[in-house]
mmCIF file of N, CA, C and O in Angstrom:
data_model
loop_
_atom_site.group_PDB
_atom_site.id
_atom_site.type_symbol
_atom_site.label_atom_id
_atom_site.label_comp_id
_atom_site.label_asym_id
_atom_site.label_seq_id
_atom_site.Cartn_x
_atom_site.Cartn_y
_atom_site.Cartn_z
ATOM 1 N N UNK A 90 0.849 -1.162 0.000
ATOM 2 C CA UNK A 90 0.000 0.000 0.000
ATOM 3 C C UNK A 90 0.905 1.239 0.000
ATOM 4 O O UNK A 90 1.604 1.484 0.984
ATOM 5 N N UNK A 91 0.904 1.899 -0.912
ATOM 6 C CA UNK A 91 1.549 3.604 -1.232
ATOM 7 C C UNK A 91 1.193 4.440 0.232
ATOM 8 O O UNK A 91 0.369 4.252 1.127
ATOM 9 N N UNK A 92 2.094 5.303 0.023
ATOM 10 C CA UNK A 92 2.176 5.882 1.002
ATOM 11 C C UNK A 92 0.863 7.227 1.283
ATOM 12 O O UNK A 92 0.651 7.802 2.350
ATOM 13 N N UNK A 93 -0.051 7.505 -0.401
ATOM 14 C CA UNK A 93 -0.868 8.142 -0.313
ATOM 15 C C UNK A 93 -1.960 7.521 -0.094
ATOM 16 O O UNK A 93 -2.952 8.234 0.055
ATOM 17 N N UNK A 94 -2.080 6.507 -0.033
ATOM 18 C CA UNK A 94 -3.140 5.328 -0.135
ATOM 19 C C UNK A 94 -3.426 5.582 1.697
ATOM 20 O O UNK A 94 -4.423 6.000 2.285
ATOM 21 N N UNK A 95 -2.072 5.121 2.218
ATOM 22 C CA UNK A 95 -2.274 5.400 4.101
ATOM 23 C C UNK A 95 -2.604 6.728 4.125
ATOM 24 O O UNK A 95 -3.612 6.896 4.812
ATOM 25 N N UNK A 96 -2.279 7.489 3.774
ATOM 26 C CA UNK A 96 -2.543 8.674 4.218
ATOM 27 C C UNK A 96 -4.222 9.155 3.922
ATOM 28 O O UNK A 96 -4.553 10.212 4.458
ATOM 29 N N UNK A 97 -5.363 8.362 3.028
ATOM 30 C CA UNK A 97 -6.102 8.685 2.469
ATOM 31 C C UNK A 97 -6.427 9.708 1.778
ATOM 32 O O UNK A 97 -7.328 10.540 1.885
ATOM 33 N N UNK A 98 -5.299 9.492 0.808
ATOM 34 C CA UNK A 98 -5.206 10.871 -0.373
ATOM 35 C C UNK A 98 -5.487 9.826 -1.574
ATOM 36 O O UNK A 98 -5.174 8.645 -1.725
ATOM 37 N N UNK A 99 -6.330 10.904 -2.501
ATOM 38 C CA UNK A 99 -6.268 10.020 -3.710
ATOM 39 C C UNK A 99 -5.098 9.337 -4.322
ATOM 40 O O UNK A 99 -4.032 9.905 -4.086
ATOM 41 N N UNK A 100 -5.024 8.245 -5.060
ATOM 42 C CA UNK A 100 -4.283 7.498 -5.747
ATOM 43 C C UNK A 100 -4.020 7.171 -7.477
ATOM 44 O O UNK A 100 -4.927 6.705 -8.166
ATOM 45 N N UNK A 101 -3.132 7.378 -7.841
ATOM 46 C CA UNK A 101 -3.068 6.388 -9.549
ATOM 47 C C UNK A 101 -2.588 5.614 -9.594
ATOM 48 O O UNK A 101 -2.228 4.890 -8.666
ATOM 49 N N UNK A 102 -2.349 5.460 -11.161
ATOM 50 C CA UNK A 102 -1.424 4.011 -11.574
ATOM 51 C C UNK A 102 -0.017 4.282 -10.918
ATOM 52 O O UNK A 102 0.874 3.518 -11.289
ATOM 53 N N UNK A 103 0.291 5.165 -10.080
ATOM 54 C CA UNK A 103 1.747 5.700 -9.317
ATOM 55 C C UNK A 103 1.923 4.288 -8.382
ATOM 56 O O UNK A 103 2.935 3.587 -8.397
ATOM 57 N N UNK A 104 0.550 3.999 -7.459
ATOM 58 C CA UNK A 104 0.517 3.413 -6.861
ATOM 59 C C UNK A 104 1.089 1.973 -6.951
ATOM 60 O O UNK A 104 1.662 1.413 -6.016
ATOM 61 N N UNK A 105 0.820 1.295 -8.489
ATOM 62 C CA UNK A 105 1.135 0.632 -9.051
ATOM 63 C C UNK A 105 2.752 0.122 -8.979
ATOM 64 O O UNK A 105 3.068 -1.002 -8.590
ATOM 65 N N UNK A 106 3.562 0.990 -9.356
ATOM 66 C CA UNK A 106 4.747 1.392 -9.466
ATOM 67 C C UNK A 106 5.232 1.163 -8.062
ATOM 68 O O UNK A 106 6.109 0.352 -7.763
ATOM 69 N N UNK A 107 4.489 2.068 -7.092
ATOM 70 C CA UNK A 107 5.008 1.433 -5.536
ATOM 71 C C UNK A 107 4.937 -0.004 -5.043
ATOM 72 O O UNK A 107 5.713 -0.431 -4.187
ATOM 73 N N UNK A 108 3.977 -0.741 -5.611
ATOM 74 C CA UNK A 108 4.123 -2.488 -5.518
ATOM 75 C C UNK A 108 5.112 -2.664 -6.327
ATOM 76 O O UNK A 108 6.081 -3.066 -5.683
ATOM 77 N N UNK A 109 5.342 -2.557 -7.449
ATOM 78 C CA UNK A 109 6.906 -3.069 -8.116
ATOM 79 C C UNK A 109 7.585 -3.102 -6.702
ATOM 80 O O UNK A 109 7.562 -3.977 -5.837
ATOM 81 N N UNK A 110 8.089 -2.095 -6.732
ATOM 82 C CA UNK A 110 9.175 -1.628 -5.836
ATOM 83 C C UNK A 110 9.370 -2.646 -4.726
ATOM 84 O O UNK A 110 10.188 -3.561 -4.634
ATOM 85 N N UNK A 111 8.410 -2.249 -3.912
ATOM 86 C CA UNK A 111 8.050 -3.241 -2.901
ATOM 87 C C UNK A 111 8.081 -4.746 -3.313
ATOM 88 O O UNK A 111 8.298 -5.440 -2.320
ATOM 89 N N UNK A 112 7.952 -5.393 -4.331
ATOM 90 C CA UNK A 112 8.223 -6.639 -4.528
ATOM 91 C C UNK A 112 9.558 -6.460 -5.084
ATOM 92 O O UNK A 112 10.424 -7.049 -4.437
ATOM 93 N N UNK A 113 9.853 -5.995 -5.817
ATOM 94 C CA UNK A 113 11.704 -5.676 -6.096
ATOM 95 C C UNK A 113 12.706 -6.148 -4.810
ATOM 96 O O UNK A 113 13.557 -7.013 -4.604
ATOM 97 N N UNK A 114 11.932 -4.798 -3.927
ATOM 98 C CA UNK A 114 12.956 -4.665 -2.539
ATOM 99 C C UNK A 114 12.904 -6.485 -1.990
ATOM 100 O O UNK A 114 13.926 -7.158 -1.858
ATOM 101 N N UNK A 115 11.740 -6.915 -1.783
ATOM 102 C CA UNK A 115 11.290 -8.400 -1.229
ATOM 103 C C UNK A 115 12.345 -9.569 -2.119
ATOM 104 O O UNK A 115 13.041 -10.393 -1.524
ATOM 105 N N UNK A 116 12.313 -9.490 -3.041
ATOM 106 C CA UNK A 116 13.362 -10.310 -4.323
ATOM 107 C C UNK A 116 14.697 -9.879 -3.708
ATOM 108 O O UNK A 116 15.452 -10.690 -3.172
ATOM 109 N N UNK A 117 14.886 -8.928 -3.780
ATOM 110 C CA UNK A 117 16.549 -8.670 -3.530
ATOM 111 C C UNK A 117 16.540 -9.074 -1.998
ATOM 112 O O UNK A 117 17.260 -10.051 -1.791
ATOM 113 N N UNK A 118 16.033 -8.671 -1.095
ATOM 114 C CA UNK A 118 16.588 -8.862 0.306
ATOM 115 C C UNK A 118 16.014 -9.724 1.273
ATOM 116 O O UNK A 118 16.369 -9.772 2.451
ATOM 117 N N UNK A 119 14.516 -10.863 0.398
ATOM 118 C CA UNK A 119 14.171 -11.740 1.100
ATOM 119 C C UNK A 119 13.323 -11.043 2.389
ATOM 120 O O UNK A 119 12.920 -11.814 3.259
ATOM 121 N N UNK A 120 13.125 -10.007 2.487
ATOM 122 C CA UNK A 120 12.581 -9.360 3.578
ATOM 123 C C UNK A 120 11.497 -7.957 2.778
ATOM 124 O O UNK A 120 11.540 -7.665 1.583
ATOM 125 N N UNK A 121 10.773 -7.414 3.629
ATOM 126 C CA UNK A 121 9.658 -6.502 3.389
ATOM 127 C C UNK A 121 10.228 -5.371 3.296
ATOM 128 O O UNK A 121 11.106 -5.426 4.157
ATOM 129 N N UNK A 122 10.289 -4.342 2.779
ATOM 130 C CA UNK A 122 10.841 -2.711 3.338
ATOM 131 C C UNK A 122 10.146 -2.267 4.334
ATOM 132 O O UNK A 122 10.554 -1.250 4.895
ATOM 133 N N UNK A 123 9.530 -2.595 4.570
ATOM 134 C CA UNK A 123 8.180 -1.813 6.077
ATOM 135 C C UNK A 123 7.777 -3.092 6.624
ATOM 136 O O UNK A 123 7.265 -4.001 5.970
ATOM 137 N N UNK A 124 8.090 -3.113 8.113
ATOM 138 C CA UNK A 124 7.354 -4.165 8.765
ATOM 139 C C UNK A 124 7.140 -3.515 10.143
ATOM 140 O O UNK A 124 7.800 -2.534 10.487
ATOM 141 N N UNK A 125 6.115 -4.136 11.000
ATOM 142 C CA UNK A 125 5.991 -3.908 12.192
ATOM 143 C C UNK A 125 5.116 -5.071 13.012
ATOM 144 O O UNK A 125 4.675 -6.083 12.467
ATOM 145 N N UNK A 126 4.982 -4.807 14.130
ATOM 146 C CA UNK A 126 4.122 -5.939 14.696
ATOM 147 C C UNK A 126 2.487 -5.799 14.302
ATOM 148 O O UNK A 126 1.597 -6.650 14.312
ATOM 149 N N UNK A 127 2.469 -4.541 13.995
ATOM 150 C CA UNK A 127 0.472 -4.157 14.021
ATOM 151 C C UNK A 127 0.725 -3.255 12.633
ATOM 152 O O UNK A 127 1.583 -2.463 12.241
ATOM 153 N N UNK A 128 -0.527 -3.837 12.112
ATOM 154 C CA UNK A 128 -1.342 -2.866 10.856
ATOM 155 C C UNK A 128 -1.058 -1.478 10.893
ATOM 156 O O UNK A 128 -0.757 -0.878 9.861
ATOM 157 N N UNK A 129 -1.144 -0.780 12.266
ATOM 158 C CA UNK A 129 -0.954 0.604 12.310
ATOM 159 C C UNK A 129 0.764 1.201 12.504
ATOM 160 O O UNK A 129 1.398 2.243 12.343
ATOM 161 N N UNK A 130 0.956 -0.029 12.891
ATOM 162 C CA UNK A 130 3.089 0.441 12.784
ATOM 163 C C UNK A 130 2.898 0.048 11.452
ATOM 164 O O UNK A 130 2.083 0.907 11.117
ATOM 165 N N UNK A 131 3.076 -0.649 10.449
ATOM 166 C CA UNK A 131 3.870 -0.416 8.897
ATOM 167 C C UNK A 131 3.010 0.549 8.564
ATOM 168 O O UNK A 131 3.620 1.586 8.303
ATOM 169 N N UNK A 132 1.923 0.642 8.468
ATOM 170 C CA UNK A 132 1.545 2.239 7.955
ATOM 171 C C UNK A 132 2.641 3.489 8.158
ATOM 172 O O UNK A 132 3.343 4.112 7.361
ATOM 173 N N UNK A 133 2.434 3.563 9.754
ATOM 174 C CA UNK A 133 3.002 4.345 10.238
ATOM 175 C C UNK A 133 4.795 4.241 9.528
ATOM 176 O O UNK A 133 5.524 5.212 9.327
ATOM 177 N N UNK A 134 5.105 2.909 9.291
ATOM 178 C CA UNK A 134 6.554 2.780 8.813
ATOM 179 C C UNK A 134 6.629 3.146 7.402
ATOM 180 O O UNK A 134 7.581 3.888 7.157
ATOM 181 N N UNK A 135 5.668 2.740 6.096
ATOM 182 C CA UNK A 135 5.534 3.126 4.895
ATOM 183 C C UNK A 135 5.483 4.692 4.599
ATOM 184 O O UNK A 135 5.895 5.161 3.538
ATOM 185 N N UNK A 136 4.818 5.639 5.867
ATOM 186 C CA UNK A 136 4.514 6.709 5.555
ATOM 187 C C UNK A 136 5.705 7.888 5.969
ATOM 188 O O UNK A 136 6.050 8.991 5.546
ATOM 189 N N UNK A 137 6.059 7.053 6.942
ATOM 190 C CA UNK A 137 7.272 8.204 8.030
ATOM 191 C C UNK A 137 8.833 7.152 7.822
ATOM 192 O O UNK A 137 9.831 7.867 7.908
ATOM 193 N N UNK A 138 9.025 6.286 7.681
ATOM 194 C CA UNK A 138 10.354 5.435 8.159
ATOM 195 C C UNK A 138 10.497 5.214 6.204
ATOM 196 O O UNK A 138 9.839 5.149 5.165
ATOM 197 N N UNK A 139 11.805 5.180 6.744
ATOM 198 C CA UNK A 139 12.894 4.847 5.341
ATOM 199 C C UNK A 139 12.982 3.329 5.298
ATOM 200 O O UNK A 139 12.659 2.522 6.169
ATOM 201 N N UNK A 140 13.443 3.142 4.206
ATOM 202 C CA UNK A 140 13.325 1.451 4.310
ATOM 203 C C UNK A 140 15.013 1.182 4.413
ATOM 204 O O UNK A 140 15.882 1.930 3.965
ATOM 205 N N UNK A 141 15.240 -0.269 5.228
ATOM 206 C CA UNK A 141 17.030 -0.553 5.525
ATOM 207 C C UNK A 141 17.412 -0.539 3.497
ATOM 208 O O UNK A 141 16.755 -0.854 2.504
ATOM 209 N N UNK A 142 18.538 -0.097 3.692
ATOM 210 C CA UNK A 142 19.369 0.239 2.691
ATOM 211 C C UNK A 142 19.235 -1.310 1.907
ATOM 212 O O UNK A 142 18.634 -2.249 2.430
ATOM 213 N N UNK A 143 19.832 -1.377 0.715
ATOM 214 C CA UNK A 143 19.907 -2.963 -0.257
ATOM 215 C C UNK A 143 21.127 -3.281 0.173
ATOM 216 O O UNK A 143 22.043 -2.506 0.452
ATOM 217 N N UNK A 144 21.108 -4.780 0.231
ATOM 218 C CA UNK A 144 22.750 -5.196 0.076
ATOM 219 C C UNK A 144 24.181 -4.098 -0.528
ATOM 220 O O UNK A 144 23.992 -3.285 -1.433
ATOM 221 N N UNK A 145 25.113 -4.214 -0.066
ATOM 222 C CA UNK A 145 26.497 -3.493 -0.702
ATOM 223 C C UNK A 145 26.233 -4.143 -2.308
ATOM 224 O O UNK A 145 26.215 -3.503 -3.359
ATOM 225 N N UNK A 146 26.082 -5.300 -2.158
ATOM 226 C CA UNK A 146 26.816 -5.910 -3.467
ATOM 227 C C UNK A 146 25.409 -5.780 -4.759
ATOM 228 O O UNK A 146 25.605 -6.050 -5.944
ATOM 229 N N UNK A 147 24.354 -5.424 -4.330
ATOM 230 C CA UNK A 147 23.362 -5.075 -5.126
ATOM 231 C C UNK A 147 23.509 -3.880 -6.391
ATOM 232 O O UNK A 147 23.507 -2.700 -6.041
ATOM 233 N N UNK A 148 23.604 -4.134 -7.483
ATOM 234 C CA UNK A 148 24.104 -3.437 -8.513
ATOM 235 C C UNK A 148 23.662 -2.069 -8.356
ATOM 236 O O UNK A 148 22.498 -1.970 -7.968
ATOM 237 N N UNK A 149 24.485 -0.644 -8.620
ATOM 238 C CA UNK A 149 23.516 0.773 -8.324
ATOM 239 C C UNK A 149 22.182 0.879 -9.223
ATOM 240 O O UNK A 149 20.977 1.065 -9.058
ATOM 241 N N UNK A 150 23.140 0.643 -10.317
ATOM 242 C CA UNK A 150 21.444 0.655 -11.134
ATOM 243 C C UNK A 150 20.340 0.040 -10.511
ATOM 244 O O UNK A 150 19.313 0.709 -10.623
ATOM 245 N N UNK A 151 20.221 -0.984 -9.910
ATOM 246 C CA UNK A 151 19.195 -1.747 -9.458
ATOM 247 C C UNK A 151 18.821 -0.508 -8.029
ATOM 248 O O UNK A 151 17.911 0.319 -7.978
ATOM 249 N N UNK A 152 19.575 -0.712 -7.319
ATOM 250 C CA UNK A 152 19.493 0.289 -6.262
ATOM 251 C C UNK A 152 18.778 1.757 -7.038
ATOM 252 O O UNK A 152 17.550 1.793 -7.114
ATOM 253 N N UNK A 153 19.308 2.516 -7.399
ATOM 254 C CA UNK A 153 18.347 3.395 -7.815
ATOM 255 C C UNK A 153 17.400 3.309 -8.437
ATOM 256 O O UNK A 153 16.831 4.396 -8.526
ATOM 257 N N UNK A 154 16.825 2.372 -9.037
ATOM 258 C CA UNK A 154 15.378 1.500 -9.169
ATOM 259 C C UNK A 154 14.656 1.872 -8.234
ATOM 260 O O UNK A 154 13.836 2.788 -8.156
ATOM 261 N N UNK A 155 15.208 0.652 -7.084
ATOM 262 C CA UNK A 155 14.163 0.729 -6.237
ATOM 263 C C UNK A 155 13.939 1.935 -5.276
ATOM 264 O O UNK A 155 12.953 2.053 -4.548
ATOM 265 N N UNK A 156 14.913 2.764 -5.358
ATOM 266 C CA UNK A 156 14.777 3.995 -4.651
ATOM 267 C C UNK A 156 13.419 5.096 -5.260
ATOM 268 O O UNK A 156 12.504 5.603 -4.611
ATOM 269 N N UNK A 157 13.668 5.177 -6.432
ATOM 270 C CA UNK A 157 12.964 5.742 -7.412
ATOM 271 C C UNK A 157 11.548 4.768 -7.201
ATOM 272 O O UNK A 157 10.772 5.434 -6.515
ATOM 273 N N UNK A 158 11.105 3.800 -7.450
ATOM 274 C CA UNK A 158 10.173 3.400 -7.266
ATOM 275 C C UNK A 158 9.674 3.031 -5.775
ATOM 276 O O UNK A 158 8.628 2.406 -5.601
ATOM 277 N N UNK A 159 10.329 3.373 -4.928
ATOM 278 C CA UNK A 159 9.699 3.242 -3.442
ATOM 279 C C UNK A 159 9.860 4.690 -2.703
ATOM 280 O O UNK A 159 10.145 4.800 -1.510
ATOM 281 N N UNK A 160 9.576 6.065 -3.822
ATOM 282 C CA UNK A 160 9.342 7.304 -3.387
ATOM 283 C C UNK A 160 8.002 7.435 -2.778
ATOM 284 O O UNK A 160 6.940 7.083 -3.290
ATOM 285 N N UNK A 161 8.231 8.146 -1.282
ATOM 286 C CA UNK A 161 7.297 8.412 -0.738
ATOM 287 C C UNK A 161 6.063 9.759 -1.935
ATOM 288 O O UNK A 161 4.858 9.749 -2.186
ATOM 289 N N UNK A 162 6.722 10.299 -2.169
ATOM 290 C CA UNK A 162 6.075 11.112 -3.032
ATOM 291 C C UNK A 162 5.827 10.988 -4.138
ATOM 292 O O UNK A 162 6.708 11.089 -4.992
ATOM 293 N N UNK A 163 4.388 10.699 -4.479
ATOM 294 C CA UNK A 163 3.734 10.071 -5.695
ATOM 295 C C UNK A 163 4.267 10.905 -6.247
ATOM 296 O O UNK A 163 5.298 10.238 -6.327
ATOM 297 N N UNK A 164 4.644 12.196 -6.943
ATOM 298 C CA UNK A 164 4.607 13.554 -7.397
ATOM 299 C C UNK A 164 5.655 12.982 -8.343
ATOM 300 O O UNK A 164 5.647 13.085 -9.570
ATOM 301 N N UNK A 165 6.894 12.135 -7.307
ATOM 302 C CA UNK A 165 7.834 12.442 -7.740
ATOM 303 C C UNK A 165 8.038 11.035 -8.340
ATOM 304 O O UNK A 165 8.829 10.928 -9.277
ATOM 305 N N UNK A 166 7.237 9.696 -7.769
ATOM 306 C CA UNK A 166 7.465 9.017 -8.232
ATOM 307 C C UNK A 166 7.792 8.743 -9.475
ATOM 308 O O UNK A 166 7.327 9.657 -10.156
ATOM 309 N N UNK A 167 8.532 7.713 -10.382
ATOM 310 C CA UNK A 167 8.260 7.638 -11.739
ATOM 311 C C UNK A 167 6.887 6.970 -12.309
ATOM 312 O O UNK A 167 6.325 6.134 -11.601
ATOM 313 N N UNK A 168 6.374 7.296 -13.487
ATOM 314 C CA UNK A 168 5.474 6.060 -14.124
ATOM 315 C C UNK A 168 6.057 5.229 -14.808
ATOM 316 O O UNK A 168 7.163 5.262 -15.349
ATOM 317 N N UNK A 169 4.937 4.136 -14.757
ATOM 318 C CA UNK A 169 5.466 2.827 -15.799
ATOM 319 C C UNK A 169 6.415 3.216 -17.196
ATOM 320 O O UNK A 169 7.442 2.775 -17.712
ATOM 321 N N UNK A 170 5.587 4.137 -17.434
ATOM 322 C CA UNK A 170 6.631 4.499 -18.684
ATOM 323 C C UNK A 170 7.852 4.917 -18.594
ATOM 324 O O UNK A 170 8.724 4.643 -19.418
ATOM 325 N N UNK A 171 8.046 5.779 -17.348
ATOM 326 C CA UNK A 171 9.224 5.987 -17.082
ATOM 327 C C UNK A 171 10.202 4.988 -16.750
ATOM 328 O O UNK A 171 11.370 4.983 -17.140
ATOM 329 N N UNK A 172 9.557 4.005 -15.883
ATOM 330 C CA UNK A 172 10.691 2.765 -15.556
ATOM 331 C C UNK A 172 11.133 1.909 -16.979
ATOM 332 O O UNK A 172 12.217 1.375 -17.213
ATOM 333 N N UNK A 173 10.167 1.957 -17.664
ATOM 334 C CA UNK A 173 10.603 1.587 -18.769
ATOM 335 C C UNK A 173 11.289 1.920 -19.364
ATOM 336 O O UNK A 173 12.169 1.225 -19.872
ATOM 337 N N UNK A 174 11.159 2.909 -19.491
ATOM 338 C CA UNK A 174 12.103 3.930 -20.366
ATOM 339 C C UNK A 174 14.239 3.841 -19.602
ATOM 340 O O UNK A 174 15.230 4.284 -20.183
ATOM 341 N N UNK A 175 14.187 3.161 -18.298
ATOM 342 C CA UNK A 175 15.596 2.846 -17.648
ATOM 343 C C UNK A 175 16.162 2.139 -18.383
ATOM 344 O O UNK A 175 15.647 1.217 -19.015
ATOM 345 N N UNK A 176 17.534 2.540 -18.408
ATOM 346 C CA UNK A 176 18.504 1.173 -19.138
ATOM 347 C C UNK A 176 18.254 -0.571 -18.149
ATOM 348 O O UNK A 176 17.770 -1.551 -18.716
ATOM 349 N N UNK A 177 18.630 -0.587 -16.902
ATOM 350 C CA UNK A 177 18.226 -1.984 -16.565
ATOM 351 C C UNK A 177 17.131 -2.109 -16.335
ATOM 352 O O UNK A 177 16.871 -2.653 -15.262
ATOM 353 N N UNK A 178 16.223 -1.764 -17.034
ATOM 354 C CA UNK A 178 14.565 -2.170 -17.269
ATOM 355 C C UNK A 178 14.525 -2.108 -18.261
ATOM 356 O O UNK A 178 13.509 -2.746 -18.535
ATOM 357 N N UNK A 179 15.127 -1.599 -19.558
ATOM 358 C CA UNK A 179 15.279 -1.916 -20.650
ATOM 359 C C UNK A 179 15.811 -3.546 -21.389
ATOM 360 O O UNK A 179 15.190 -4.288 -22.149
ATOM 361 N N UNK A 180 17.040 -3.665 -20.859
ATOM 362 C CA UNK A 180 17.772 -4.845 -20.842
ATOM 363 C C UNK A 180 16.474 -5.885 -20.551
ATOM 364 O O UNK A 180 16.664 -7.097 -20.453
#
């Protein structure tokens, strides 16, 4: 769930883009970017908390992927087209 989604602000296909991410981050590190014991801590973690950094050995390109696609700010997020438009999303 996007971070405008918790906040109950409208949503787009941005939102979309924030599940990539979030399953990206899950693939690379076997773990969630936001966790907590209760429904209302990962909110609270998706909306306010940074997610732990990727492995060292995780390629940058990939790393700035998922950075770019796990922006708190829809605004700034990219769209699909844009990720597409990346060289290792191209490849």
């Amino acid at each position: 769930m996007p971070p405008e989604v918790c906040l109950g602000k409208p949503y787009d296909h941005k939102a979309d883009v924030w599940a990539v991410g979030v399953i990206l981050y899950e693939l690379i590190t076997l773990k969630k970017p936001f966790e907590s014991e209760t429904i209302n801590g990962v909110l609270q973690q998706i909306v306010k908390a940074s997610f732990e950094p990727l492995p060292q050995n995780t390629p940058s390109d990939l790393k700035m992927l998922v950075v770019a696609l796990l922006c708190k700010d829809n605004l700034k997020r990219p769209s699909i087209f844009d990720v597409a438009a990346i060289p290792c999303v191209k490849k």
